XYZ file of C-alpha atoms in Angstrom:
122
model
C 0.000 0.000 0.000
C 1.504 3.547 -1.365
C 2.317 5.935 1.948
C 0.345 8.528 2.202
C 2.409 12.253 1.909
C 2.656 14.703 3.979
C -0.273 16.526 2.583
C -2.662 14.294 3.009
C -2.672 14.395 7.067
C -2.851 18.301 6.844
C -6.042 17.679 5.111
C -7.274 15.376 7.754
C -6.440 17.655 10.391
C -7.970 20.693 8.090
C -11.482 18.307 7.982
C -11.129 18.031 11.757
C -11.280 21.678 12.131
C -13.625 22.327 9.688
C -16.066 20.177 11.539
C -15.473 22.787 14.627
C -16.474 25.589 12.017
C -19.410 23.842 10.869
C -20.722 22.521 14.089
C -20.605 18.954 12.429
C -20.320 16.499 15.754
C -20.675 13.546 13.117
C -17.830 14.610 10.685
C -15.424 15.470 14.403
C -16.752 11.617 15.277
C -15.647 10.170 11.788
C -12.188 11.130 12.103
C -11.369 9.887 15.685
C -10.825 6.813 16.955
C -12.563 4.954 19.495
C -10.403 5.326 22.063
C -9.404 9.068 21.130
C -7.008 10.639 23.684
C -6.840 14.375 23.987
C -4.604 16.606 26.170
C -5.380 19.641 26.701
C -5.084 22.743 28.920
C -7.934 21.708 30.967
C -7.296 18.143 30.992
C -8.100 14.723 28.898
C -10.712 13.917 26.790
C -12.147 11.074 25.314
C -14.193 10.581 22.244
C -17.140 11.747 23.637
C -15.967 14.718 25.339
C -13.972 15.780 21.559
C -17.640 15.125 20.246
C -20.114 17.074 22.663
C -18.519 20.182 22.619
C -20.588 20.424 19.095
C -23.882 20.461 21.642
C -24.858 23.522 21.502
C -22.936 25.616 18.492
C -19.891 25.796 16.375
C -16.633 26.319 18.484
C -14.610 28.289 15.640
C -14.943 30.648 13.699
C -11.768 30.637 11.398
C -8.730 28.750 11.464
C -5.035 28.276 9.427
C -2.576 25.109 9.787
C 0.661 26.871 9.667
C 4.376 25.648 10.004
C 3.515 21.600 9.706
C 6.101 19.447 10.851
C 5.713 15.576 10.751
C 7.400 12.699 12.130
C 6.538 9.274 10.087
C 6.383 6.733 13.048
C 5.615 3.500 10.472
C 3.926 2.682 7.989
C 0.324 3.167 9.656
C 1.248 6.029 12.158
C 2.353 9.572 11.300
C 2.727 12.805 13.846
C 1.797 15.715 12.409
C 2.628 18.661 14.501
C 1.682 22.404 13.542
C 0.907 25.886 14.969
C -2.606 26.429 14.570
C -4.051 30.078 14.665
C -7.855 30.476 15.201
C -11.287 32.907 16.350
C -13.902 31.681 18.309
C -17.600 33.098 16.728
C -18.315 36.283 17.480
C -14.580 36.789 18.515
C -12.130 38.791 16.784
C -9.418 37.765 18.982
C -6.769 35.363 17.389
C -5.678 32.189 19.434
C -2.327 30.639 18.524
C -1.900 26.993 19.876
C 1.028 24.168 19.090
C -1.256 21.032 18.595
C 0.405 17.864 18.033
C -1.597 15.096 16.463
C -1.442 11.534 15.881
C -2.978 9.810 12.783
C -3.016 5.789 12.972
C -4.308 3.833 10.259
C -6.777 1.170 11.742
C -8.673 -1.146 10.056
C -7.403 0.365 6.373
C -8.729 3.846 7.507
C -6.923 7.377 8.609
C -7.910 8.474 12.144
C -6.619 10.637 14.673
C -6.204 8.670 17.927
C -4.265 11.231 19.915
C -3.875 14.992 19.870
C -2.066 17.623 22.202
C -2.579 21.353 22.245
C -0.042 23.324 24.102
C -1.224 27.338 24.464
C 1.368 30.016 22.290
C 3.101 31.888 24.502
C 1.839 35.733 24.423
C-alpha cells in the first residue's frame, strides 16, 4: 500500500477543524478513533468529550494550519505537529496553539487517535 504524503494528514487535520467551524459532531466523530485521547489545557478527553462540545454551536470561527512538521512513526502512524491560529464566533481575537496530532491507520482507515494542544506563549 503507497504511503500517504505529507499533505494528506494536513487535510485530515484541516477536515477536523472544519467540523469545529461547521458545528458537524458527526464529521469530528468520523475522524477519531474509538479510544481518542486528547490533552489539553484543561485536561483529557475522550471521544465523547472531543464530540459534545458540538452540543450547543460551532466552536470556531476561522482557522489556518501553519508551520507543519511531521514525524513518520511507520507505515500506519504519522505525527503531524503544527501551529494552529484560530477565532472563536463572534470573537475577533486570534488564538495561537502548538497542537500535536497523531494519525493511525486502523482497520485500512486514517484516524486521529491522539492529539495535544499546548497554548502560544503571548
Amino acid at each position: 500500500m503507497e504511503r500517504p504524503r505529507p499533505q494528506y494528514f494536513i487535510h485530515l487535520e484541516q477536515q477536523v477543524w472544519q467540523a469545529l467551524v461547521d458545528g458537524d459532531a458527526e464529521a469530528d466523530r468520523s475522524l477519531l478513533a474509538d479510544d481518542f485521547l486528547g490533552v489539553y489545557p484543561d485536561g483529557f478527553a475522550g471521544l465523547d468529550e472531543h464530540v459534545d462540545q458540538f452540543a450547543s454551536e460551532p466552536t470556531v470561527s476561522t482557522f489556518s494550519v501553519n508551520r507543519p512538521r511531521w514525524i513518520e512513526l511507520g507505515d500506519d502512524a504519522h505525527l503531524l505537529c503544527y501551529e494552529a491560529r484560530f477565532r472563536r464566533p463572534g470573537s475577533d481575537e486570534l488564538h495561537r496553539m502548538y497542537v500535536s496530532s497523531l494519525w493511525q491507520r486502523i482497520d485500512g482507515r486514517w484516524v486521529n487517535t491522539f492529539s495535544q494542544d499546548t497554548p502560544a506563549a503571548t
